[in-house]
XYZ file of C-alpha atoms in Angstrom:
757
model
C 25.242 -31.037 -13.065
C 26.555 -31.071 -16.631
C 24.714 -27.777 -17.263
C 27.124 -26.052 -14.881
C 30.050 -27.032 -17.097
C 28.495 -25.938 -20.357
C 30.219 -22.776 -21.696
C 27.006 -20.757 -21.813
C 28.776 -17.416 -21.572
C 30.909 -18.262 -24.600
C 27.872 -19.277 -26.669
C 25.957 -16.148 -25.644
C 28.869 -13.899 -26.548
C 29.429 -15.590 -29.925
C 25.716 -15.419 -30.795
C 25.496 -11.754 -29.811
C 28.516 -10.810 -31.932
C 27.218 -12.861 -34.864
C 23.849 -11.074 -34.927
C 25.238 -7.630 -34.181
C 24.020 -7.327 -30.586
C 26.035 -6.024 -27.671
C 27.726 -8.664 -25.546
C 25.150 -9.451 -22.797
C 27.729 -11.056 -20.505
C 30.020 -8.023 -20.475
C 27.030 -5.689 -20.214
C 25.665 -7.453 -17.124
C 29.125 -7.533 -15.577
C 29.377 -3.770 -16.044
C 25.888 -3.266 -14.633
C 26.730 -5.222 -11.491
C 29.793 -3.089 -10.783
C 27.406 -0.354 -9.668
C 26.311 -2.582 -6.760
C 28.122 -4.505 -4.046
C 28.730 -8.172 -4.924
C 25.770 -10.185 -3.685
C 24.674 -13.805 -3.704
C 21.368 -12.662 -5.251
C 21.825 -9.997 -7.910
C 18.171 -9.441 -8.787
C 15.349 -11.232 -6.935
C 13.579 -13.543 -9.360
C 10.230 -12.383 -7.946
C 10.964 -8.790 -8.955
C 12.220 -9.859 -12.373
C 9.052 -11.879 -12.912
C 6.859 -8.958 -11.866
C 8.862 -6.554 -14.036
C 8.586 -8.785 -17.086
C 4.800 -9.036 -16.644
C 4.502 -5.298 -16.122
C 6.469 -4.394 -19.229
C 4.837 -7.127 -21.296
C 1.600 -5.243 -20.652
C 3.460 -2.068 -21.567
C 4.485 -3.554 -24.912
C 0.865 -4.407 -25.643
C -0.012 -0.819 -24.788
C 2.653 0.367 -27.229
C 1.094 -1.659 -30.028
C -2.523 -0.918 -29.202
C -2.796 2.676 -28.024
C -0.676 5.183 -29.918
C -2.006 4.188 -33.350
C -5.630 4.067 -32.110
C -6.020 7.385 -30.351
C -9.556 7.721 -31.740
C -10.644 5.133 -29.151
C -11.956 6.075 -25.723
C -9.055 5.167 -23.447
C -8.787 5.206 -19.645
C -8.024 8.415 -17.795
C -4.270 7.851 -17.486
C -3.911 7.319 -21.244
C -6.004 10.393 -22.024
C -3.717 12.476 -19.802
C -0.356 10.863 -20.471
C -0.753 10.825 -24.269
C -2.033 14.414 -24.488
C 0.812 16.754 -25.606
C -0.906 19.782 -24.034
C -1.280 18.133 -20.611
C 1.321 18.333 -17.793
C 1.060 14.530 -17.594
C 2.386 14.104 -21.128
C 5.316 11.702 -21.534
C 7.140 11.510 -24.893
C 7.173 7.984 -26.280
C 10.082 8.050 -28.721
C 12.513 5.617 -27.103
C 10.202 4.206 -24.443
C 10.528 0.455 -24.292
C 6.922 0.126 -23.158
C 4.040 2.470 -22.512
C 2.948 2.173 -18.892
C 0.932 4.251 -16.459
C 3.464 6.571 -14.802
C 1.270 9.575 -14.034
C -2.099 8.466 -12.620
C -1.665 5.171 -10.806
C -4.743 5.754 -8.665
C -7.659 3.472 -7.952
C -9.866 2.501 -5.046
C -11.010 -0.989 -4.147
C -14.366 -2.015 -2.776
C -14.949 -5.323 -1.084
C -15.999 -7.396 1.896
C -13.967 -7.644 5.136
C -13.809 -11.447 4.899
C -13.133 -11.918 1.174
C -9.855 -11.386 -0.728
C -11.671 -9.840 -3.692
C -10.765 -6.360 -4.877
C -12.789 -4.796 -7.691
C -11.246 -1.395 -8.376
C -12.527 1.958 -9.611
C -10.208 4.459 -11.304
C -10.350 8.272 -10.761
C -12.925 8.688 -13.545
C -15.168 5.799 -12.575
C -13.786 3.046 -14.817
C -14.825 -0.180 -13.054
C -12.593 -3.273 -13.185
C -14.645 -6.092 -11.596
C -12.130 -8.947 -11.804
C -8.501 -8.967 -10.704
C -6.328 -7.690 -13.571
C -9.338 -7.927 -15.867
C -11.224 -5.893 -18.426
C -13.398 -2.958 -17.414
C -16.823 -1.364 -17.644
C -17.248 2.310 -18.515
C -20.317 4.557 -18.711
C -20.983 7.301 -21.284
C -23.785 9.663 -22.181
C -24.714 10.551 -25.777
C -27.098 13.452 -26.407
C -29.256 13.771 -29.564
C -26.995 16.456 -31.039
C -23.977 14.164 -30.764
C -22.526 15.722 -27.624
C -20.949 13.082 -25.426
C -20.004 12.833 -21.786
C -16.948 10.577 -21.551
C -15.720 10.667 -17.928
C -12.130 9.740 -18.815
C -11.942 12.882 -20.961
C -13.818 15.205 -18.608
C -12.277 17.487 -15.985
C -15.492 18.120 -14.065
C -15.539 14.870 -12.108
C -15.919 14.370 -8.379
C -15.317 11.126 -6.557
C -15.712 10.026 -2.963
C -15.424 6.912 -0.842
C -18.495 6.238 1.275
C -17.478 4.287 4.378
C -20.787 3.084 5.770
C -22.671 0.774 5.774
C -20.185 -0.757 3.331
C -17.400 0.566 1.131
C -18.880 2.362 -1.851
C -17.160 4.494 -4.477
C -19.329 7.260 -5.916
C -18.225 8.976 -9.123
C -20.080 11.925 -10.647
C -19.236 13.578 -13.988
C -20.895 16.647 -15.497
C -20.365 18.496 -18.771
C -22.434 20.287 -21.422
C -25.716 19.817 -19.586
C -25.115 16.084 -19.098
C -24.739 14.389 -15.712
C -23.592 10.846 -15.017
C -23.206 9.285 -11.581
C -22.578 5.757 -10.450
C -22.002 3.949 -7.174
C -19.935 0.770 -6.894
C -19.999 -1.622 -3.943
C -19.852 -5.325 -3.154
C -22.885 -7.231 -1.912
C -23.439 -10.777 -0.694
C -26.348 -12.524 -2.386
C -27.131 -16.179 -1.695
C -23.836 -16.403 0.210
C -21.890 -15.329 -2.895
C -20.143 -12.031 -3.680
C -21.641 -9.746 -6.311
C -20.350 -6.425 -7.581
C -23.242 -3.974 -7.445
C -23.160 -0.923 -9.742
C -25.986 1.627 -9.808
C -25.948 4.258 -12.547
C -27.951 7.494 -12.623
C -27.948 10.040 -15.444
C -29.676 13.156 -16.692
C -29.622 15.172 -19.882
C -31.752 16.538 -22.710
C -34.642 14.514 -24.094
C -33.572 11.404 -26.035
C -30.178 11.311 -24.329
C -28.819 7.775 -24.150
C -26.761 6.022 -21.510
C -24.119 3.606 -22.812
C -22.853 0.773 -20.615
C -19.633 -0.193 -22.389
C -17.209 -3.104 -22.154
C -13.550 -2.067 -22.441
C -10.516 -4.284 -23.170
C -8.276 -2.494 -20.685
C -7.876 -1.477 -17.049
C -5.802 1.140 -15.151
C -2.568 -0.650 -16.165
C -3.458 -0.959 -19.842
C -4.655 -3.588 -22.285
C -6.547 -6.593 -20.937
C -8.063 -8.844 -23.564
C -11.714 -9.301 -24.404
C -11.961 -11.930 -27.117
C -15.647 -12.756 -26.893
C -18.808 -10.897 -25.845
C -22.327 -12.291 -26.119
C -25.639 -10.749 -25.152
C -28.493 -12.980 -23.966
C -31.968 -11.437 -24.200
C -33.488 -13.976 -21.828
C -30.818 -13.500 -19.165
C -30.798 -9.768 -19.922
C -27.068 -9.476 -19.733
C -23.616 -9.914 -21.257
C -21.273 -12.847 -21.009
C -17.639 -11.802 -21.377
C -14.938 -14.245 -22.517
C -17.499 -17.058 -22.172
C -17.475 -17.007 -18.360
C -18.215 -13.694 -16.639
C -21.788 -12.444 -16.546
C -22.958 -8.847 -16.360
C -26.625 -8.746 -15.437
C -28.537 -5.622 -16.448
C -31.503 -4.618 -14.302
C -33.298 -3.093 -17.307
C -33.544 -4.286 -20.907
C -31.476 -2.056 -23.209
C -32.878 -0.355 -26.266
C -30.021 -1.539 -28.447
C -26.808 -3.595 -28.264
C -23.704 -2.773 -30.297
C -20.352 -4.541 -30.669
C -17.110 -4.003 -32.524
C -13.806 -5.780 -33.006
C -10.304 -4.410 -33.484
C -10.567 -4.238 -37.278
C -13.668 -2.037 -37.072
C -12.372 0.192 -34.261
C -13.925 1.226 -31.001
C -17.642 0.637 -30.503
C -18.090 4.373 -29.910
C -17.925 4.846 -33.700
C -20.899 2.492 -34.219
C -23.364 3.639 -31.557
C -25.623 5.425 -34.084
C -25.966 2.400 -36.339
C -29.514 1.086 -36.180
C -28.906 -2.649 -36.378
C -28.659 -4.816 -33.266
C -25.902 -7.349 -32.704
C -25.974 -10.425 -30.513
C -22.276 -10.881 -29.972
C -18.740 -10.329 -31.105
C -15.529 -12.317 -31.373
C -12.168 -10.604 -31.787
C -9.041 -12.731 -32.309
C -6.879 -9.724 -31.388
C -8.589 -9.540 -27.990
C -9.865 -5.985 -28.463
C -13.621 -6.576 -28.607
C -15.786 -3.742 -27.334
C -19.503 -3.664 -26.623
C -22.219 -1.280 -25.511
C -25.733 -1.517 -24.158
C -27.735 1.642 -24.932
C -30.579 2.911 -22.757
C -32.953 5.840 -23.325
C -32.930 7.884 -20.135
C -36.716 8.023 -20.446
C -36.781 4.242 -19.929
C -34.964 4.598 -16.595
C -37.999 5.944 -14.741
C -40.481 4.425 -12.313
C -44.314 4.391 -12.735
C -44.427 7.825 -11.086
C -42.047 9.171 -13.733
C -39.208 9.491 -11.251
C -35.677 8.589 -12.405
C -34.363 5.273 -11.114
C -30.775 4.013 -11.290
C -29.789 1.348 -13.761
C -28.448 -1.587 -11.775
C -25.657 -3.905 -12.910
C -24.678 -7.050 -11.048
C -21.480 -8.968 -11.748
C -21.115 -12.292 -9.868
C -17.579 -12.615 -8.477
C -17.620 -16.180 -7.193
C -15.382 -17.302 -10.079
C -12.642 -15.211 -8.455
C -12.735 -17.179 -5.212
C -10.690 -20.301 -4.640
C -11.263 -21.992 -1.284
C -11.599 -25.391 0.258
C -14.851 -26.201 2.055
C -13.307 -25.870 5.514
C -11.702 -22.540 4.598
C -14.870 -20.805 3.465
C -15.096 -17.461 5.290
C -18.102 -16.181 7.162
C -19.705 -13.761 4.722
C -22.426 -12.925 7.241
C -19.912 -10.634 8.951
C -20.602 -7.005 8.059
C -18.283 -4.024 7.907
C -19.865 -2.582 11.043
C -18.984 -5.773 12.955
C -15.273 -5.376 12.223
C -15.061 -1.581 12.413
C -16.774 -1.539 15.804
C -13.763 -3.439 17.203
C -11.277 -0.741 16.186
C -9.815 2.234 18.019
C -12.120 5.179 17.383
C -10.857 8.654 16.542
C -12.911 11.752 17.332
C -11.480 15.121 16.274
C -12.953 18.303 14.720
C -10.772 17.940 11.616
C -12.958 16.328 8.942
C -10.129 15.523 6.511
C -7.846 13.809 9.039
C -10.860 12.056 10.578
C -11.950 10.699 7.185
C -8.420 9.632 6.252
C -8.062 7.691 9.511
C -11.422 5.961 9.109
C -10.594 5.141 5.485
C -7.114 3.846 6.337
C -8.543 1.477 8.949
C -10.918 0.083 6.349
C -8.098 -0.284 3.816
C -6.160 -2.380 6.339
C -9.223 -4.533 6.990
C -9.892 -4.907 3.277
C -6.312 -5.959 2.458
C -6.123 -8.493 5.303
C -9.172 -10.567 4.420
C -7.104 -13.741 4.164
C -3.373 -13.312 3.582
C -2.333 -9.721 4.094
C -1.328 -7.941 0.878
C -0.018 -4.389 0.374
C -2.383 -3.516 -2.464
C -5.554 -4.647 -4.261
C -3.974 -4.822 -7.723
C -0.310 -4.249 -8.607
C 0.822 -5.469 -5.178
C -1.731 -8.210 -4.722
C 0.910 -10.583 -3.333
C 2.648 -11.235 -0.050
C 5.764 -9.585 1.334
C 6.883 -10.050 4.928
C 8.026 -6.421 5.088
C 4.677 -4.875 4.231
C 2.830 -7.543 6.203
C 4.718 -6.840 9.435
C 4.185 -3.080 9.222
C 0.522 -3.448 8.295
C -0.072 -5.957 11.109
C 1.527 -3.484 13.522
C -1.122 -0.948 12.483
C -3.886 -3.557 12.806
C -2.699 -4.144 16.376
C -2.617 -0.416 17.137
C -6.166 -0.165 15.790
C -7.260 -2.911 18.176
C -7.758 -5.739 15.659
C -5.764 -8.274 17.662
C -7.720 -11.358 16.566
C -7.182 -10.485 12.927
C -3.488 -9.856 13.570
C -3.090 -13.154 15.430
C -4.560 -15.190 12.572
C -2.220 -13.539 10.089
C 0.856 -14.050 12.283
C 0.035 -17.710 12.892
C 0.536 -18.296 9.156
C 4.119 -17.018 9.209
C 5.852 -20.281 10.284
C 4.301 -22.076 7.294
C 6.166 -19.652 5.031
C 9.516 -20.114 6.747
C 12.266 -22.036 4.953
C 13.969 -25.007 6.601
C 17.029 -22.789 6.947
C 15.022 -20.427 9.156
C 14.704 -17.752 6.471
C 11.373 -15.932 6.291
C 11.618 -15.428 2.551
C 9.141 -13.480 0.507
C 11.730 -12.791 -2.175
C 15.373 -13.724 -2.445
C 18.138 -11.319 -1.532
C 16.175 -9.317 1.041
C 17.699 -9.721 4.466
C 15.312 -7.561 6.498
C 12.403 -9.986 6.743
C 13.680 -12.171 9.598
C 14.227 -9.198 11.870
C 10.824 -7.798 10.966
C 9.021 -11.064 11.706
C 10.709 -11.485 15.092
C 9.975 -7.850 15.925
C 6.258 -8.027 15.093
C 5.811 -11.311 16.967
C 7.309 -9.683 20.051
C 5.173 -6.566 19.535
C 2.074 -8.766 19.421
C 2.972 -10.285 22.780
C 3.805 -6.864 24.201
C 0.583 -5.216 23.055
C -1.793 -8.063 23.886
C -0.258 -9.660 26.978
C -0.623 -13.023 25.227
C 2.111 -15.532 24.405
C 2.590 -17.675 21.336
C 2.920 -21.433 21.625
C 6.013 -23.632 21.419
C 5.653 -24.084 17.653
C 5.925 -20.339 17.114
C 8.894 -20.082 19.473
C 10.651 -22.826 17.516
C 10.130 -20.744 14.375
C 11.490 -17.712 16.243
C 14.594 -19.646 17.337
C 15.236 -20.800 13.767
C 14.726 -17.273 12.475
C 17.138 -15.789 15.007
C 19.737 -18.462 14.312
C 19.445 -17.717 10.586
C 20.276 -14.053 11.261
C 23.320 -14.983 13.324
C 24.586 -17.426 10.686
C 23.931 -14.982 7.855
C 26.203 -12.308 9.271
C 29.584 -11.700 7.679
C 32.809 -12.612 9.443
C 34.511 -9.954 11.539
C 38.014 -9.588 10.105
C 38.766 -6.088 11.345
C 39.492 -5.007 7.758
C 36.167 -3.797 6.376
C 33.425 -1.356 7.272
C 30.884 -4.129 6.709
C 32.466 -6.647 9.082
C 29.841 -8.456 11.125
C 26.914 -6.974 9.215
C 24.397 -8.802 7.070
C 25.579 -9.362 3.497
C 24.757 -7.018 0.630
C 21.277 -7.421 -0.752
C 18.440 -5.750 -2.564
C 16.835 -4.865 0.774
C 13.714 -2.682 0.601
C 14.134 -2.061 -3.155
C 13.791 1.719 -2.969
C 17.266 2.266 -1.489
C 19.227 1.568 -4.674
C 21.574 -1.190 -5.919
C 22.624 -4.151 -3.790
C 24.530 -2.950 -0.727
C 25.244 -3.521 2.959
C 22.141 -1.702 4.106
C 21.928 -0.620 7.744
C 18.145 -0.980 7.372
C 18.599 -4.765 7.321
C 20.884 -4.717 10.356
C 18.690 -2.439 12.462
C 15.700 -4.701 11.835
C 17.799 -7.747 12.702
C 19.011 -6.193 15.978
C 15.477 -5.243 16.990
C 14.170 -8.671 16.006
C 16.822 -10.472 18.046
C 16.070 -8.367 21.115
C 12.392 -9.115 20.531
C 13.129 -12.842 20.364
C 15.002 -12.589 23.663
C 11.980 -10.965 25.301
C 9.674 -13.656 23.942
C 11.779 -16.460 25.434
C 12.141 -14.578 28.694
C 8.347 -14.375 28.964
C 8.219 -18.119 28.322
C 10.677 -18.652 31.213
C 13.337 -19.998 28.842
C 16.197 -17.943 30.244
C 18.946 -19.875 28.471
C 17.533 -19.249 24.987
C 16.677 -15.654 25.908
C 20.276 -15.042 26.915
C 21.513 -16.540 23.648
C 19.181 -14.318 21.606
C 20.342 -11.290 23.575
C 23.966 -12.156 22.872
C 23.183 -12.396 19.160
C 21.545 -8.970 19.311
C 24.339 -7.312 21.266
C 27.007 -8.718 18.970
C 25.269 -7.433 15.838
C 24.533 -4.081 17.471
C 28.227 -3.677 18.323
C 29.148 -4.428 14.720
C 26.678 -1.815 13.440
C 27.927 0.835 15.870
C 31.553 0.031 15.052
C 30.814 0.396 11.346
C 29.038 3.729 11.864
C 31.841 5.087 14.065
C 34.445 4.300 11.410
C 32.677 6.150 8.604
C 34.428 9.304 7.386
C 32.714 12.578 8.279
C 32.526 13.703 4.662
C 30.420 10.650 3.900
C 27.996 10.868 6.824
C 27.704 14.650 7.339
C 26.916 13.692 10.908
C 23.998 11.493 9.862
C 23.176 7.868 9.125
C 23.801 6.925 5.472
C 22.026 3.989 3.858
C 25.161 1.806 3.956
C 28.845 2.053 4.917
C 29.698 2.746 1.266
C 27.094 5.372 0.410
C 27.198 9.117 0.772
C 24.175 10.816 2.270
C 21.300 10.565 -0.200
C 17.596 9.810 -0.147
C 18.357 6.170 0.687
C 19.332 7.353 4.178
C 15.601 7.305 4.949
C 16.031 3.581 5.638
C 18.449 4.148 8.505
C 15.839 6.189 10.389
C 14.164 2.885 11.236
C 16.607 2.796 14.180
C 14.504 5.615 15.657
C 10.982 4.808 14.439
C 9.583 2.295 14.994
C 12.444 0.361 16.576
C 13.692 2.852 19.205
C 17.198 1.398 19.134
C 18.550 4.903 19.707
C 17.662 7.599 22.208
C 15.032 10.174 21.352
C 17.698 12.898 21.186
C 20.210 10.999 19.028
C 22.150 13.642 17.084
C 22.783 11.342 14.101
C 19.045 10.839 13.664
C 18.434 14.585 13.910
C 21.126 15.291 11.302
C 19.665 12.662 8.985
C 16.179 14.155 9.255
C 17.503 17.658 8.604
C 19.432 16.423 5.570
C 16.362 14.696 4.129
C 14.059 17.663 4.720
C 16.561 20.115 3.221
C 17.609 18.000 0.255
C 14.937 15.406 -0.507
C 11.541 17.095 -0.169
C 9.015 18.128 -2.807
C 5.572 19.630 -2.220
C 6.097 19.264 1.526
C 6.711 15.495 1.339
C 9.709 13.187 1.102
C 10.746 12.611 -2.519
C 12.479 9.262 -2.972
C 14.908 9.537 -5.879
C 15.674 5.809 -5.941
C 13.213 3.622 -7.885
C 10.060 5.446 -6.713
C 10.987 8.843 -8.198
C 7.960 10.292 -6.483
C 6.682 11.725 -3.204
C 6.232 8.890 -0.765
C 3.439 9.172 1.804
C 4.533 6.448 4.212
C 8.181 7.517 4.252
C 7.104 11.114 4.877
C 5.089 9.860 7.849
C 8.124 7.915 9.108
C 10.035 11.204 9.243
C 7.050 12.811 10.977
C 7.169 10.038 13.602
C 10.824 10.810 14.301
C 10.053 14.534 14.566
C 7.225 13.719 16.978
C 9.553 11.606 19.112
C 12.066 14.487 19.137
C 9.378 17.017 20.137
C 9.891 18.863 16.849
C 6.643 20.553 15.798
C 7.465 20.136 12.099
C 5.691 16.773 12.289
C 2.410 18.647 11.871
C 3.500 20.153 8.544
C 4.372 16.691 7.244
C 1.046 15.223 8.350
C -0.829 18.047 6.623
C 1.227 17.554 3.470
C 0.441 13.829 3.378
C -3.244 14.546 3.982
C -3.254 16.964 1.048
C -1.635 14.318 -1.177
C -4.412 11.779 -0.555
C -6.780 11.059 -3.416
C -10.423 12.216 -3.177
C -11.240 8.701 -1.940
C -8.649 8.993 0.846
C -6.007 6.716 -0.663
C -2.300 7.058 -1.361
C -0.445 5.330 -4.185
C 3.036 4.102 -3.327
C 4.640 7.176 -4.882
C 3.084 10.416 -6.071
C 4.016 12.419 -9.176
C 5.138 15.892 -7.993
C 3.356 17.623 -10.907
C 0.212 15.603 -11.647
C -0.251 14.527 -7.990
C -1.258 11.148 -9.407
C 0.398 7.841 -8.652
C 3.704 7.200 -10.421
C 4.841 3.959 -8.766
C 3.369 0.808 -7.297
C -0.196 0.130 -6.309
C -2.746 2.923 -6.519
C -4.091 2.074 -3.049
C -1.105 1.234 -0.902
C -1.526 -0.700 2.335
C 1.790 0.392 3.843
C 0.718 4.042 3.450
C -2.599 3.311 5.165
C -0.737 1.530 7.973
C 1.581 4.465 8.600
C -1.353 6.875 8.671
C -3.048 4.754 11.350
C 0.194 4.562 13.351
C 0.710 8.315 12.997
C -2.737 9.186 14.334
C -2.412 6.686 17.166
C 0.962 8.052 18.248
C -0.344 11.611 18.316
C -2.493 10.507 21.245
C -0.668 7.519 22.740
C 2.861 6.307 22.199
C 5.333 4.152 24.090
C 8.756 5.477 24.930
C 10.642 2.438 26.197
C 9.537 2.212 29.867
C 6.672 4.731 29.924
C 3.685 6.091 28.011
C 3.584 9.527 26.398
C 0.064 10.932 26.173
C -1.110 13.644 23.787
C 2.284 14.825 22.546
C 1.142 15.096 18.928
C -2.340 16.554 19.321
C -2.809 19.521 16.985
C -3.324 22.721 19.040
C -6.208 23.818 16.822
C -8.170 20.699 17.828
C -8.403 22.216 21.316
C -9.366 25.744 20.224
C -13.083 25.147 20.747
C -15.437 23.388 23.096
C -15.412 20.076 21.227
C -14.049 16.973 22.887
C -11.434 14.841 21.177
C -10.632 11.190 21.804
C -8.772 8.142 20.587
C -8.957 4.529 21.659
C -8.969 1.983 22.945
C -5.545 1.179 21.531
C -3.317 -1.612 22.872
C -0.046 -0.672 24.547
C 2.481 -2.849 26.335
C 0.922 -1.687 29.625
C -2.667 -2.416 28.547
C -5.325 -0.888 26.284
C -5.767 2.883 26.626
C -8.359 5.483 25.631
C -7.446 9.174 25.771
C -10.133 11.864 25.940
C -9.763 15.645 26.236
C -12.935 17.580 26.874
C -14.310 20.757 28.400
C -14.520 24.392 27.427
C -11.813 25.976 25.306
C -10.080 27.500 28.349
C -10.764 24.680 30.796
C -9.699 21.384 29.283
C -9.488 18.141 31.256
C -7.732 14.939 30.262
C -9.061 11.464 30.905
C -6.836 8.382 30.537
C -8.902 5.196 30.682
C -6.641 2.172 30.858
C -6.970 -1.522 31.578
C -3.534 -1.869 33.144
C -2.027 -5.341 33.210
C 0.633 -4.747 35.861
C -0.489 -1.705 37.785
C -0.507 1.939 36.787
C 2.461 2.668 34.484
C 4.706 5.696 34.369
C 2.963 8.311 32.173
C 4.079 11.663 30.801
C 1.306 13.990 29.615
C 2.792 16.296 27.007
C -0.032 18.065 25.166
C 1.379 20.883 22.958
C 0.718 24.294 24.470
C 0.090 22.853 27.937
C 2.385 22.161 30.860
C 3.965 18.724 31.016
C 2.680 16.438 33.767
C 4.258 13.262 35.107
C 1.835 10.723 36.531
C 2.535 7.724 38.712
C -1.003 7.183 39.950
C -4.437 7.149 38.360
C -6.363 10.420 38.077
C -9.959 10.532 36.842
C -10.054 13.976 35.207
C -6.747 15.778 34.965
C -6.946 19.572 34.449
C -4.647 20.811 31.690
C -2.874 24.103 32.369
C -1.625 26.291 29.523
C 2.072 27.086 29.565
C 1.518 30.832 29.727
C -0.874 30.541 32.716
């Protein structure tokens, strides 16, 4: 208690003045005037993550710019090259971080929370936030093939039988290819890397150990090579087993520079220790040694055991006998004649499975931690894809993460999470026909009560009366404010809670939840109605005190996915038009706040609203997002408008994958309050041939549904196969280019009639 009475501000100010620094107290006070007063100014979780991120950036500053004769990862090669569009001047940069090519792809097992990643040029990072392995070719005349410095590289994600990233680089008559996947051997996970190469006679393959990853420096202090084990041991714990004995082993420490400068030295080394943490090593192989008895080339195989990464109790150990095909076979299947959209859907489903192996996380690396917001949206996509068992297990963990106050807190100062949790729990019950138990309903009651208590008093004096307090919200909206995003989620969550209790025959609690929802909804509508026209331009701003800007994207949540407003709401339409006219780059939504890049999942959110409003522009947005995907079918959180590489967040973003799955599902099947809409988003060109198209089965609140359109180009028939829980629902068939049909009874094969016929 005495610490509260200590004059810390006085001491800080005196010390700052004494040493010639600016006054930190006054500076922070000025900074906070740009935001609404809030009980949590900056979430400690974000501060902690930011400090770690920029600490790495400071190491990069010290290590990279004065050692540009090293072989660095792809992003460094691009970002530090003054003749490259990715170049970023470094003069006053506090830290040097990857802002131009935040792209990577994880491989893994559907039951294990392990995420080795591969960067766009094949740099392999086996361990979470660890060092990396790179592969080079050196020809006899000194020509080298260094993938991070080569433009002629192709990469793909192979989806079956397991996730596998294939990277192939070619230059100057040299070819290098490797495939990375995860295997289970003796019930333990192993990273499997197979390397193939070709080149002139006496060309050598170098398997190199690198003290960095796609974020920057990551220390290697010790490397040892064991002839008997035929492999490296890195930092005295991680083994790299080589399937073939190398011709020579070379090492170097920071004082002697990168190992690439020592590859032609004839002596062999057995190990290296570097107190700076910048040890490098290489195993050299004659390509002629990588041939079978019939003189055919064979891949060099590397195996890296990953069991040190796993931490589980005996009773928690997952079933590693489950294969990818076992999980994928349970999902809603898409069949269309568009190879790119087909591949992106199949890849997105696998990304969701990969990132939900235990606790659901929005990314394999930078965002390898839990947020309720991302979790709820990703679980929604898992449900739409038919993975209800997986979704149930994840949701059953939510009450354990709830505070005694009822707050579902993933980080302080974000007031959207309670509404999101209540909403997704209700959606689970809607889509599955199941009900949660009393323990979950108690958590729901506490969560709803927290929302009601958290609201501000209604004094009749302020635009924010009755709303949730100012907070950091979804981070990409700007400074702390009274964000409508939080309130819309809370309203939807409270209505969802009411439905849950009504299903459980607890009418009294259901009525109370409904009253909470109606009261908050009235406060939101009252606030919106009082906003001056010059501030709203007829749309929905991010908060009562913000003009229309890119943060208004958050208010569209009232339309998709929450459907709190009608499908023809003029404020939603005006907001979409504003965002498309003012906040788009390269055909996608450019978020000025925080992300400063093109955002795939927010672009798809706008596309969902356009789809709901029967506005054909949704197709342009879907195509734009498809074109922004990496060669492996992934989206980073935000995309650089010039380099098209990642500029924010994780390089493989789970929220983006979730929105892609939801987008494809809603093209075929979507709920509109009390009825189903079938086929309203199907691309006309998918029907311009004799191929059949299909999607399903996908859960809906009426029961699981599969939609199939087949037949000749000019004689298409529609089949709707449903397992209806409460009789045949009201259905509107609204396939673009064909006449709308309203159904109130089951039809086996429904002929589709073109509008002009």
